[in-house]
Coordinates of C-alpha atoms in Angstrom, one line a residue:
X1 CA -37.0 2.5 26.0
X2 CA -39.8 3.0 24.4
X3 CA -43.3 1.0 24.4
X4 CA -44.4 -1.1 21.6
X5 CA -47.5 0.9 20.9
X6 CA -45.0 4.1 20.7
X7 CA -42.7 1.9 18.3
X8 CA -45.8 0.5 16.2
X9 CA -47.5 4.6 15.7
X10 CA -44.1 5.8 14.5
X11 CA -44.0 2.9 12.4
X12 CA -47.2 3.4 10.6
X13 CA -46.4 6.9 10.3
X14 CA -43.9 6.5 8.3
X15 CA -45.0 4.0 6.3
X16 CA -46.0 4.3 2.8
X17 CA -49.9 4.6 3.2
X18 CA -49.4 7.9 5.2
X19 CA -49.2 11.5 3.8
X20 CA -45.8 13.3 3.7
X21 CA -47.2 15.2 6.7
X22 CA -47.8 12.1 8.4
X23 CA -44.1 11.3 7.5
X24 CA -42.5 13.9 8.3
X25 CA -44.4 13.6 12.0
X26 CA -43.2 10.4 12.1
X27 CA -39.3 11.6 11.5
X28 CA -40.2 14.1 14.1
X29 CA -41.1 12.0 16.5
X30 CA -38.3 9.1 16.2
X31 CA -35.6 10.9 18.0
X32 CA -38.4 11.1 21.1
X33 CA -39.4 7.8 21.3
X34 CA -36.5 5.6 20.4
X35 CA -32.9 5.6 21.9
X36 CA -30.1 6.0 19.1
X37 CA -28.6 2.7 20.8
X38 CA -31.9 0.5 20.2
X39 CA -30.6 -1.0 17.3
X40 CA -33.7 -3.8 17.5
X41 CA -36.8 -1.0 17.2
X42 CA -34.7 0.9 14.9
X43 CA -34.9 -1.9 12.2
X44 CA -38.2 -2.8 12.7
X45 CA -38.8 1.4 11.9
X46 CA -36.6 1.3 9.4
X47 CA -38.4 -2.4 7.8
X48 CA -41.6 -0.5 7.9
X49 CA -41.2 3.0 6.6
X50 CA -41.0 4.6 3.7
X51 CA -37.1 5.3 2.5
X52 CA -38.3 6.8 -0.9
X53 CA -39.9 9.7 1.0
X54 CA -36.3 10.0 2.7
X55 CA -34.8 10.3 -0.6
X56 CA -37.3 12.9 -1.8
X57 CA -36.7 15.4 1.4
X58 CA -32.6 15.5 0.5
X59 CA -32.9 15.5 -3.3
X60 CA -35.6 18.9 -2.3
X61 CA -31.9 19.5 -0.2
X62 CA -29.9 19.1 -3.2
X63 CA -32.5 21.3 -5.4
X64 CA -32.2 24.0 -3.2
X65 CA -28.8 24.2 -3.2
X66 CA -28.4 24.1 -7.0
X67 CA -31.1 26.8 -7.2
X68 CA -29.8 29.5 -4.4
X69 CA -33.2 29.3 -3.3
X70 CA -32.8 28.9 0.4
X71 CA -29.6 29.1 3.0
X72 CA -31.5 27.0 5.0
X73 CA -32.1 23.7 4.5
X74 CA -34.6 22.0 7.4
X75 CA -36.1 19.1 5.8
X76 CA -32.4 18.4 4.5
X77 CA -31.0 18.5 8.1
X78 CA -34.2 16.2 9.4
X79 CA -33.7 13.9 6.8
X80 CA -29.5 13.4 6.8
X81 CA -30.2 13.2 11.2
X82 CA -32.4 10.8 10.7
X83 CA -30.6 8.4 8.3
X84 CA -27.3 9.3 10.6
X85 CA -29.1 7.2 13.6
X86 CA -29.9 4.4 11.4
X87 CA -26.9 3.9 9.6
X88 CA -25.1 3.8 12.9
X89 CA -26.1 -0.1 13.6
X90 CA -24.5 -2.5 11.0
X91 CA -27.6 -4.8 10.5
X92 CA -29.4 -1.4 9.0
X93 CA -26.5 -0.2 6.9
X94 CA -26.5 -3.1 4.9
X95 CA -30.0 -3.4 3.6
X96 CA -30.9 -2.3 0.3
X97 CA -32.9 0.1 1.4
X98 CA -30.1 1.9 2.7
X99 CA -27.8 1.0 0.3
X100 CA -29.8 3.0 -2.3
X101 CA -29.5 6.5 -0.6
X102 CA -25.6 5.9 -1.8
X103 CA -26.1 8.3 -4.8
X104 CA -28.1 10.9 -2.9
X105 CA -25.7 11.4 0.1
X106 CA -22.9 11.7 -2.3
X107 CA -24.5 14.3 -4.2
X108 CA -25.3 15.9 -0.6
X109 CA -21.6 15.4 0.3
X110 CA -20.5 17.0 -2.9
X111 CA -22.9 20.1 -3.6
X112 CA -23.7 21.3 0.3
X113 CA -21.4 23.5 1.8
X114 CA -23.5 24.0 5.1
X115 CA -21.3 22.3 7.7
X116 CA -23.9 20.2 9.3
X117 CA -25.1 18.7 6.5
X118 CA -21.3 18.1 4.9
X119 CA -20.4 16.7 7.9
X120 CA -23.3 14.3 8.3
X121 CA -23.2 12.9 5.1
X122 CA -19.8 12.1 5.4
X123 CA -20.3 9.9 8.6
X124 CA -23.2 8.2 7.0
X125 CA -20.9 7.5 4.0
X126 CA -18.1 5.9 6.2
X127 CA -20.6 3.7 7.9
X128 CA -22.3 2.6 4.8
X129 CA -18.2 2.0 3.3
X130 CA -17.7 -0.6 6.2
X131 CA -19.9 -2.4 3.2
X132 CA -18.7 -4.7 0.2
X133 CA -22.1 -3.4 -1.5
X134 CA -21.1 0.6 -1.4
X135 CA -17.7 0.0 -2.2
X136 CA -18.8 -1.8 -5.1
X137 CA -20.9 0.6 -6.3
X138 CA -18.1 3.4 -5.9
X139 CA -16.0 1.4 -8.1
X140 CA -18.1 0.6 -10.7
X141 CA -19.8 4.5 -10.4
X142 CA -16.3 6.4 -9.3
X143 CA -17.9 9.8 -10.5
X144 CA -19.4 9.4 -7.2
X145 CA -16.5 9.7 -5.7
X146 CA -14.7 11.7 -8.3
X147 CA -16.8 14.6 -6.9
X148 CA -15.5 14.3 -3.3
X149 CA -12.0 14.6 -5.5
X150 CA -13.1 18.1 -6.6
X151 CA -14.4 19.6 -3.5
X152 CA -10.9 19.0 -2.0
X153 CA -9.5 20.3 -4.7
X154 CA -11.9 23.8 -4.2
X155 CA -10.4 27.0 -1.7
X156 CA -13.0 26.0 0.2
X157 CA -12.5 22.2 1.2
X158 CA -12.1 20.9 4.7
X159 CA -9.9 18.8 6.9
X160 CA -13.2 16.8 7.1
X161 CA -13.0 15.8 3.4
X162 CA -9.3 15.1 3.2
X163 CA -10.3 12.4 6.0
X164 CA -13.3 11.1 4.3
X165 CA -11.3 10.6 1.5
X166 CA -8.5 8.9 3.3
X167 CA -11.1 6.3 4.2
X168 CA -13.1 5.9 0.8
X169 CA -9.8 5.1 -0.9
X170 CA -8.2 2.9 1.6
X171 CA -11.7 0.9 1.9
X172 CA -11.7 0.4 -2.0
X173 CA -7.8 -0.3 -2.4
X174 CA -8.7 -3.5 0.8
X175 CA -11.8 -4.7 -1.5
X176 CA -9.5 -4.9 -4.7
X177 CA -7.0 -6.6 -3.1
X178 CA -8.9 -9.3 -0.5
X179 CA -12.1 -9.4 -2.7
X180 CA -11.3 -9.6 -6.3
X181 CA -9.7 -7.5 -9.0
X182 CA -12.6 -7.6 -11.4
X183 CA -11.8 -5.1 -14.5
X184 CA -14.7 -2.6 -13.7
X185 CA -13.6 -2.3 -10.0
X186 CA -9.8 -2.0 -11.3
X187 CA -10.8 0.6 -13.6
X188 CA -12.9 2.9 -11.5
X189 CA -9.7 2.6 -8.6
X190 CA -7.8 4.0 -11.5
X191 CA -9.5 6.8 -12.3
X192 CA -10.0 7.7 -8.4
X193 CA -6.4 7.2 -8.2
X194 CA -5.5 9.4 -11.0
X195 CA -8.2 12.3 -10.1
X196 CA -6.5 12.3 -6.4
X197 CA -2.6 12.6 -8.1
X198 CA -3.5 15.1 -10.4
X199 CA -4.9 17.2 -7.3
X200 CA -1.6 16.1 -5.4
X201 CA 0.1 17.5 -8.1
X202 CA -1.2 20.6 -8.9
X203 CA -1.8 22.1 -5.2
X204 CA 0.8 24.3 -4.0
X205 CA -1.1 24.6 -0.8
X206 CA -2.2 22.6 2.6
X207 CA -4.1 20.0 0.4
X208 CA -0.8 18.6 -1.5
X209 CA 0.4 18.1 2.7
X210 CA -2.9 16.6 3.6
X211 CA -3.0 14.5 0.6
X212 CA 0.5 12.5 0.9
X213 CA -0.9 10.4 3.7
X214 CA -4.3 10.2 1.5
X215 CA -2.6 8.2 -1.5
X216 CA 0.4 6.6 0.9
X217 CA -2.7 4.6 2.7
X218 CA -4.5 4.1 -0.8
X219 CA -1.5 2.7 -1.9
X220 CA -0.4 0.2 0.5
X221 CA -2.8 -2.7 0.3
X222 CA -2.6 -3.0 -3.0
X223 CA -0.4 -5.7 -5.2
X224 CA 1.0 -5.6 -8.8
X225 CA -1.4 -8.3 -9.7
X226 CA -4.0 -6.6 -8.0
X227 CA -3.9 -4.2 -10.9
X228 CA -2.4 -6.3 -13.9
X229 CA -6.3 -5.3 -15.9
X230 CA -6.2 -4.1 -19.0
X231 CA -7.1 -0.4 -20.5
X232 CA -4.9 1.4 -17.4
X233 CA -1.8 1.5 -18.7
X234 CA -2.1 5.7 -19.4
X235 CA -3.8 6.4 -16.2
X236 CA -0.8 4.5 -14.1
X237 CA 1.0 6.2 -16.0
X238 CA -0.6 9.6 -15.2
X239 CA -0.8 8.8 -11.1
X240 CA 3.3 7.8 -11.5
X241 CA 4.2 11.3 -12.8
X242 CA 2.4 13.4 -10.7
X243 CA 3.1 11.5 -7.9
X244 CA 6.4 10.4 -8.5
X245 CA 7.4 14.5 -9.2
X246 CA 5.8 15.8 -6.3
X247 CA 7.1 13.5 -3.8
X248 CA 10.3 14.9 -5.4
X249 CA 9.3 18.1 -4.8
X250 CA 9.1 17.5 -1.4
X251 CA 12.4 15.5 -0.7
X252 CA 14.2 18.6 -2.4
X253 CA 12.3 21.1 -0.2
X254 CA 15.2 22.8 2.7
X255 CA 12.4 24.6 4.2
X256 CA 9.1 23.9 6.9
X257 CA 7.9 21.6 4.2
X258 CA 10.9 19.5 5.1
X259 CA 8.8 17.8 7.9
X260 CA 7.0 16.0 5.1
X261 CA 9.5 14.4 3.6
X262 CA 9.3 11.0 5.2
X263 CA 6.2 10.7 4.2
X264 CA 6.7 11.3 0.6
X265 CA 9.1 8.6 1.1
X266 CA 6.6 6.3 1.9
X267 CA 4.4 7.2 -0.4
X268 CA 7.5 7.0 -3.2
X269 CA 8.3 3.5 -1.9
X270 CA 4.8 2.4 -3.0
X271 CA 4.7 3.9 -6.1
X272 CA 8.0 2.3 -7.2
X273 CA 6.8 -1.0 -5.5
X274 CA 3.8 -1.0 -7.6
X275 CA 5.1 0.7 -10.9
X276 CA 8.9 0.4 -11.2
X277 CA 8.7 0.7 -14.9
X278 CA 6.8 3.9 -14.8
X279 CA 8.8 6.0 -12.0
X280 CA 12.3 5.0 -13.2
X281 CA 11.6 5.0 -17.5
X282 CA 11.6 8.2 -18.9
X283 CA 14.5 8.1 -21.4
X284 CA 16.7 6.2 -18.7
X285 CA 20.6 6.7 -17.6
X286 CA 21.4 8.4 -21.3
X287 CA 24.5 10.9 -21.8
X288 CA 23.9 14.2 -22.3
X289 CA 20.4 13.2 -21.8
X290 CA 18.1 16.5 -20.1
X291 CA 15.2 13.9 -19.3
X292 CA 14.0 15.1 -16.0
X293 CA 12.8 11.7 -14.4
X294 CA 16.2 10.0 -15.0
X295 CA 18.0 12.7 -12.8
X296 CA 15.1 12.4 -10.2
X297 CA 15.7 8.7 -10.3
X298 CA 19.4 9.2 -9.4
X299 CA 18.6 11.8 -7.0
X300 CA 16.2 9.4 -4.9
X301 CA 18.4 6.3 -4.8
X302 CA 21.4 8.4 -3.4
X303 CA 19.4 9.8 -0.8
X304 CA 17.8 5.7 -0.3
X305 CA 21.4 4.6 -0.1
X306 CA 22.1 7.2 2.5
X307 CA 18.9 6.6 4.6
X308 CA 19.6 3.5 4.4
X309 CA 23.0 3.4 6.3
X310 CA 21.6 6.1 8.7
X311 CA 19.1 3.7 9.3
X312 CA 21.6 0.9 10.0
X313 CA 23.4 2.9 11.8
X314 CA 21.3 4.0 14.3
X315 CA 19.7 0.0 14.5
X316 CA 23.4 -1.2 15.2
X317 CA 22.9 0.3 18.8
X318 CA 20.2 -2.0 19.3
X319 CA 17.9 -4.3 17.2
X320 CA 14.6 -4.4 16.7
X321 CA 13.2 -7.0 19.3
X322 CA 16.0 -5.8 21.9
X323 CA 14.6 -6.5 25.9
X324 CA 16.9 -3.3 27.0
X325 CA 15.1 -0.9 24.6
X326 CA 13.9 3.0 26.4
X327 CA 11.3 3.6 24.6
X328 CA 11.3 7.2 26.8
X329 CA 14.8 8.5 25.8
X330 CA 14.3 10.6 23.3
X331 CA 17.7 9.1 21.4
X332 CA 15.5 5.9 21.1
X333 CA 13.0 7.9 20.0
X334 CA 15.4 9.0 17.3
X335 CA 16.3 5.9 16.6
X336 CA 13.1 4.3 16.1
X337 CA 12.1 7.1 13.3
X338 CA 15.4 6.4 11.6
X339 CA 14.9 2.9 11.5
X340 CA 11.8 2.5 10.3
X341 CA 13.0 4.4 6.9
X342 CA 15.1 1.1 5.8
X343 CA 12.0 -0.7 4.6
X344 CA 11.3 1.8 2.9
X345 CA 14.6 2.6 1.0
X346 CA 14.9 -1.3 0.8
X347 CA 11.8 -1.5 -1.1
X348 CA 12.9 1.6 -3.6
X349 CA 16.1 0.2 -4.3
X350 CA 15.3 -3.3 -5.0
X351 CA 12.6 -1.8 -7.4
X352 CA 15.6 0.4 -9.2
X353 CA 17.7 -2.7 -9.5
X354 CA 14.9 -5.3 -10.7
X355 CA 14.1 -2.3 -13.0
X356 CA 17.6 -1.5 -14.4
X357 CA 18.5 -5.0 -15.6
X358 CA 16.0 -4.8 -17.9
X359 CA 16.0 -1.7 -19.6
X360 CA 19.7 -2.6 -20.0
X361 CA 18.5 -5.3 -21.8
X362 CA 16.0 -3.5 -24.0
X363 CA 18.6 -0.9 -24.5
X364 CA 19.8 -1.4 -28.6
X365 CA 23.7 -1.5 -29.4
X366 CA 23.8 2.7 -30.6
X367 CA 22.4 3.9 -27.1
X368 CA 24.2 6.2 -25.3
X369 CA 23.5 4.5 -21.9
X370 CA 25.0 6.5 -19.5
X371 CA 27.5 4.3 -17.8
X372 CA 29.0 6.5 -15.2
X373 CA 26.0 8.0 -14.1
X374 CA 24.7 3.8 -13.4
X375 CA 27.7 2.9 -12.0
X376 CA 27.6 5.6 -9.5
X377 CA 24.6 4.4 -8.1
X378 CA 25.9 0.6 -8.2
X379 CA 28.2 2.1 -6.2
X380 CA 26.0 3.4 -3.4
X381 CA 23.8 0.5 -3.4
X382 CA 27.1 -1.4 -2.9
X383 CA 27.6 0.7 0.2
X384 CA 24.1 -0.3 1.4
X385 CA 23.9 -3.9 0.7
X386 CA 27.4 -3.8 2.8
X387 CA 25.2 -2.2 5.5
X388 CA 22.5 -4.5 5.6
X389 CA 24.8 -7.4 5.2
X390 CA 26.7 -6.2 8.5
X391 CA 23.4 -5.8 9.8
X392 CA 22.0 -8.9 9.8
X393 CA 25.0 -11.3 11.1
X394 CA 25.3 -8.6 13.9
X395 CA 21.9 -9.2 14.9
X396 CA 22.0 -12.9 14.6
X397 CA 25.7 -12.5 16.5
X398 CA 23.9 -11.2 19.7
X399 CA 22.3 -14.3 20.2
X400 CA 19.2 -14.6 18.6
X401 CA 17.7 -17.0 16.7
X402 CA 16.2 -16.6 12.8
X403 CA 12.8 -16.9 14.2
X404 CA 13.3 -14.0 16.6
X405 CA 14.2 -11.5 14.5
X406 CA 11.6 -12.1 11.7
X407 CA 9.3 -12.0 14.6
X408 CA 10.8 -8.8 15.9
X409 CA 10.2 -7.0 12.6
X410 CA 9.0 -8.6 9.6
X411 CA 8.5 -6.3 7.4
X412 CA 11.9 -5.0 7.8
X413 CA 13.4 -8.4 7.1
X414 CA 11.5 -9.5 4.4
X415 CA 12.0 -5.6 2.4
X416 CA 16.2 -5.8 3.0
X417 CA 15.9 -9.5 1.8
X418 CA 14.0 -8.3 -1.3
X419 CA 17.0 -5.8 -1.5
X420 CA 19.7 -7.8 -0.9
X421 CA 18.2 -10.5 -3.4
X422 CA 18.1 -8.4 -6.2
X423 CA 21.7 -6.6 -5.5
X424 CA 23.4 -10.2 -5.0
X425 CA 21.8 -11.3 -8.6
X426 CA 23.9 -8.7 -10.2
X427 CA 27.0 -8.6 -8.7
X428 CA 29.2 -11.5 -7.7
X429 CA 31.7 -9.5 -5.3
X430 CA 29.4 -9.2 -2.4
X431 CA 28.5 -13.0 -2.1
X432 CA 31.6 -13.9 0.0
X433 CA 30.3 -11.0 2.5
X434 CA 26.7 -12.2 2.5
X435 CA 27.5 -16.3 3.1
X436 CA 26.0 -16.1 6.7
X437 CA 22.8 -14.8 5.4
X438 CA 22.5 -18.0 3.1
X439 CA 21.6 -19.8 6.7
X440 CA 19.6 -17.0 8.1
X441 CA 17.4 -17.4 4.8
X442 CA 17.1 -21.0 4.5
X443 CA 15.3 -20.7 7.9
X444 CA 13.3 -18.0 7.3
X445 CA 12.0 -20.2 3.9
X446 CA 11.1 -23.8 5.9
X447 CA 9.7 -22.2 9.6
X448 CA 8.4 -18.6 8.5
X449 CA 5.1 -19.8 7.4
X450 CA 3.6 -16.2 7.0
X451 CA 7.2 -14.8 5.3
X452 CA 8.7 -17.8 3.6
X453 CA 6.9 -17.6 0.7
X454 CA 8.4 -14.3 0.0
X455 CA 12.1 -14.7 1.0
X456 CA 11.7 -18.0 -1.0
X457 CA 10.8 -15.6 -4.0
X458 CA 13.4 -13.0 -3.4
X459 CA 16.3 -15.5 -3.3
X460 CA 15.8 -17.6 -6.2
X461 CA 17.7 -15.2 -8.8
X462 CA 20.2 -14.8 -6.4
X463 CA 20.9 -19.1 -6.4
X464 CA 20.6 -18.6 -10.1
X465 CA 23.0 -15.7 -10.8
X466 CA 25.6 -17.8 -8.5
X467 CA 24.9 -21.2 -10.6
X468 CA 25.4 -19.1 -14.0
X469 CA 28.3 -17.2 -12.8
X470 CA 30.0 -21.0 -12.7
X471 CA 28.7 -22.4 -15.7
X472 CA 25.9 -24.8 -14.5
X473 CA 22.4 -25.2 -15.8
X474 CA 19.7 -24.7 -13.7
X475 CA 17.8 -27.4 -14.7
X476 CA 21.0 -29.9 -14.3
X477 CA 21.6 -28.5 -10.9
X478 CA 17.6 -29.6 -9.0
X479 CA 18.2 -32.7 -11.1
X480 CA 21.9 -33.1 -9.2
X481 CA 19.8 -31.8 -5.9
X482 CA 17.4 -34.4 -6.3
X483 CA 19.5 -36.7 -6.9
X484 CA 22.0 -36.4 -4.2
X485 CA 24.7 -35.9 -6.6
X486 CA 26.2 -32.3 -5.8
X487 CA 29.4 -32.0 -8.4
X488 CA 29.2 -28.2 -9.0
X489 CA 31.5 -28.7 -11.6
X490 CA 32.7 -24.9 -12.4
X491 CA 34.0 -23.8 -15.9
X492 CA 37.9 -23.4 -15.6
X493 CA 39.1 -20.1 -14.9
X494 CA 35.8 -18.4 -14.2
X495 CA 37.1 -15.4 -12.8
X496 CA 33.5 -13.7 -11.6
X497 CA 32.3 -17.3 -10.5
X498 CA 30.6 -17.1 -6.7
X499 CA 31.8 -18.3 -3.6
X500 CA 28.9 -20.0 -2.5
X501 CA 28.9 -22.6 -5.3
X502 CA 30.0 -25.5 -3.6
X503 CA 29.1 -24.6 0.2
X504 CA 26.9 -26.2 2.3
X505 CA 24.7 -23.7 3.1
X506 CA 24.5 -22.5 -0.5
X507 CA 23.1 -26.1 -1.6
X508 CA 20.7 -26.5 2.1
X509 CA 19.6 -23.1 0.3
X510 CA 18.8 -23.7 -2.8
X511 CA 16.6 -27.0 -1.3
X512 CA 14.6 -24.9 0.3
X513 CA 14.6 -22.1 -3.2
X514 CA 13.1 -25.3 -4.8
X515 CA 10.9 -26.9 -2.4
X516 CA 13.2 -29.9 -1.8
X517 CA 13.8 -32.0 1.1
X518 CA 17.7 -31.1 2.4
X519 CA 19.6 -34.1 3.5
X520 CA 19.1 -33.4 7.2
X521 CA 15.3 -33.4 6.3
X522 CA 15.5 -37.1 4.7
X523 CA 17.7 -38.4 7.7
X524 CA 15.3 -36.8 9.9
X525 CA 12.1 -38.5 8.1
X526 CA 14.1 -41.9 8.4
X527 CA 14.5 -41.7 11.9
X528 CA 11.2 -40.8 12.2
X529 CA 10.5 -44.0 10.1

């Protein structure tokens, strides 16, 4: 370690009463004196020098670069070293002073092609993104970004930047979504967004592979209401197309690009979790209709239908959660990376169907809505929801309890819940089929504190498409729950009317839909009286 006097004459080198000679002694002379782990003599270094004189050696970098005037770039190289060491302890990386060289290393990032230096930037960037303060400023600045875009875009970009990016992305989608969706940050995510699905969409090399992974993990922190901001509407539009056609691309693909195609899947499932709207509009199911995205549409829920069941399928063998599970077979193997497709497919189907009923809706008396073309996917998704139905009372059957299995997976319970909700809301025939999962549900609602909220969510059109299909008014019905007065009086001769009406696990339900106390919750309170 080294002495204090050592610590204090590098200090007042580099301070701003010395000469840049002095300085650049100084930077020399670091590396010597002071461990890279000496995070305490470091700062005070750091506190005492001079960063603008930093900034000045890699802007003469930058110069050099734009002029051709020199392959090699030494004070460049000591200057992006230097700032590497600092940047590597958190307590430095977050003072302004550091904070400032954000524009600079970009613009080293983006215009150097030397390795060193492209590489070293780069880290220094992905320490200072660990910050709320850079990731801000990338938002409301994405041109800074927008550049890193472009280089992978160029013959000559690099594994390295693909990563970088991967990270810069995923770091801003987090800060929308845990920190705020202010409109700037919104916007500037947008446009990054957009940039990277354009270059998705137009590379018909390695980058549109390297990529898929890029936007899936951009993607997946992010909530619809992370992005309801205004002024986006064409650019969500623009990253749905190209990404919604090339992940298409790559599902239809029967050659080595094949071994892609579960990640476009996942990356598809986002997009239509996000913007259901945009990947399934188009001109919709129309007859005679040549619209490209309506035939991709159909194309993509077949194969989720079928994935789906595969999925099932090879989950019937054993469930998530199981204790007799080999994870070193390679037939569990297999069925592990089956499996874990049914959240996915979940997710794009209950999208299609939350999207469908309303464009039906929208859809005027003269369109030519293509009936057949709708039913045949009702048809499918039948198939599924049959599936999934099976799959949950045969889980449950083999003796565990609704708290195990959302514990054992639950994201896969919560995504075939979201699909199942939305399938049950539209058709009445499967409800007789799904009346076990009516329990499962209810407590998954009261004692999944972490996953209630949503199951609670996805289930509520499903009580009110079974209250309708018999004639009773919603508002009547909480006021008969409330109450205590449970008549369910049906309109005569309702011939679509659902099962569950009536049934005591329908009504336990719907208490816990609407956030009221069941009667074994009153006697309980009672007791406890």
């Amino acid at each position: 370690m080294a002495n204090r006097e050592q610590i204090e004459r590098c200090a007042g080198l580099l301070s701003s009463k010395s000469t840049d000679d002095e300085k650049l002694a100084g930077l020399l002379l670091l590396p010597r004196i002071v461990d890279a782990k000496d995070g305490e003599s470091l700062e005070y270094i750091f506190d005492s020098m001079d960063a603008k004189f930093i900034e000045r050696l890699m802007r003469t970098g930058i110069k050099q670069v734009e002029s051709h005037t020199s392959a090699e770039l030494p004070m460049l190289d000591i200057a992006l070293s230097v700032v590497n060491v600092f940047s590597s302890h958190s307590t430095i990386a977050t003072k302004p002073k550091m904070q400032e060289r954000i524009l600079t290393l970009f613009k080293v990032a983006t215009l150097v092609e030397q390795p060193s230096a492209l590489s070293e930037s780069m880290q220094i960037l992905s320490r200072l993104l660990a910050t709320d303060t850079a990731v801000r400023a990338v938002l409301e600045a994405p041109d800074l970004l927008l550049g890193i875009v472009d280089s992978a875009r160029s013959q000559a970009h690099t594994l390295e930047i693909t990563r970088f990016l991967d990270l810069a992305l995923n770091r801003c989608s987090c800060f929308i979504h845990e920190k705020g969706n202010a409109p700037s940050c919104v916007q500037g995510w947008t446009k990054l967004l957009a940039s990277t699905a354009s270059a998705f969409a137009s590379s018909t090399g390695m980058l549109k592979f390297e990529l898929l992974p890029v936007l899936a993990n951009a993607l997946e922190p992010i909530d619809r209401v992370d992005i309801d901001v205004a002024d986006i509407a064409d650019l969500c539009r623009d990253i749905a197309s190209n990404i919604g056609s090339s992940c298409i691309w790559l599902l239809r693909q029967k050659s080595e690009a094949t071994q892609y195609a579960d990640q476009a899947l996942v990356l598809y499932s986002h997009l239509v979790r996000l913007w259901p709207e945009l990947v399934f509009s188009g001109h919709g199911f129309v007859v005679d209709s040549l619209d490209r995205p309506s035939k991709d549409s159909e194309l993509i829920l077949r194969l989720a239908c079928v994935e789906t069941q595969a999925a099932i399928d090879a989950m019937m063998i054993c469930p998530p959660g199981s204790s007799d599970v080999d994870t070193e077979s390679g037939a569990e193997v297999a069925r592990l990376r089956r499996g874990w497709k049914l959240p996915l497919c979940a997710e794009v189907l209950a999208g299609w169907l939350e999207w469908i009923g309303s464009w039906l809706e929208e859809q005027p008396e003269s369109a030519n809505v293509d009936e057949g073309a709708i039913y045949g996917v009702m048809s499918e998704i039948h198939k599924a929801a049959q599936a999934v139905v099976g799959f949950l009372v045969d889980w449950k059957d083999r003796g565990y309890s609704e708290q195990e299995i959302i514990d054992a997976s639950p994201e896969l319970v919560v995504s075939i819940v979201h699909m199942l909700g939305q399938w049950l809301a539209t058709d009445p025939k499967l409800h007789q089929e799904a009346l076990p999962v009516l329990a499962m549900c209810t407590s998954w609602i009261k004692q999944d504190t972490g996953h209630g909220a949503a199951v609670k969510e996805f289930m509520r059109p499903c009580v009110l498409f079974a209250l309708e299909t018999c004639g009773i008014d919603e508002a009547q019905f909480i006021a008969d729950l409330e109450s205590r007065e449970l008549r369910h009086d049906r309109k005569p001769a309702h011939e679509f009317a659902s099962p569950w009406v009536g049934t005591v696990d329908f009504d336990d339900l719907s208490y816990a839909v609407y956030g009221l106390q069941s009667d074994e919750e009153v006697l309980s309170a009672r007791k406890a009286a």
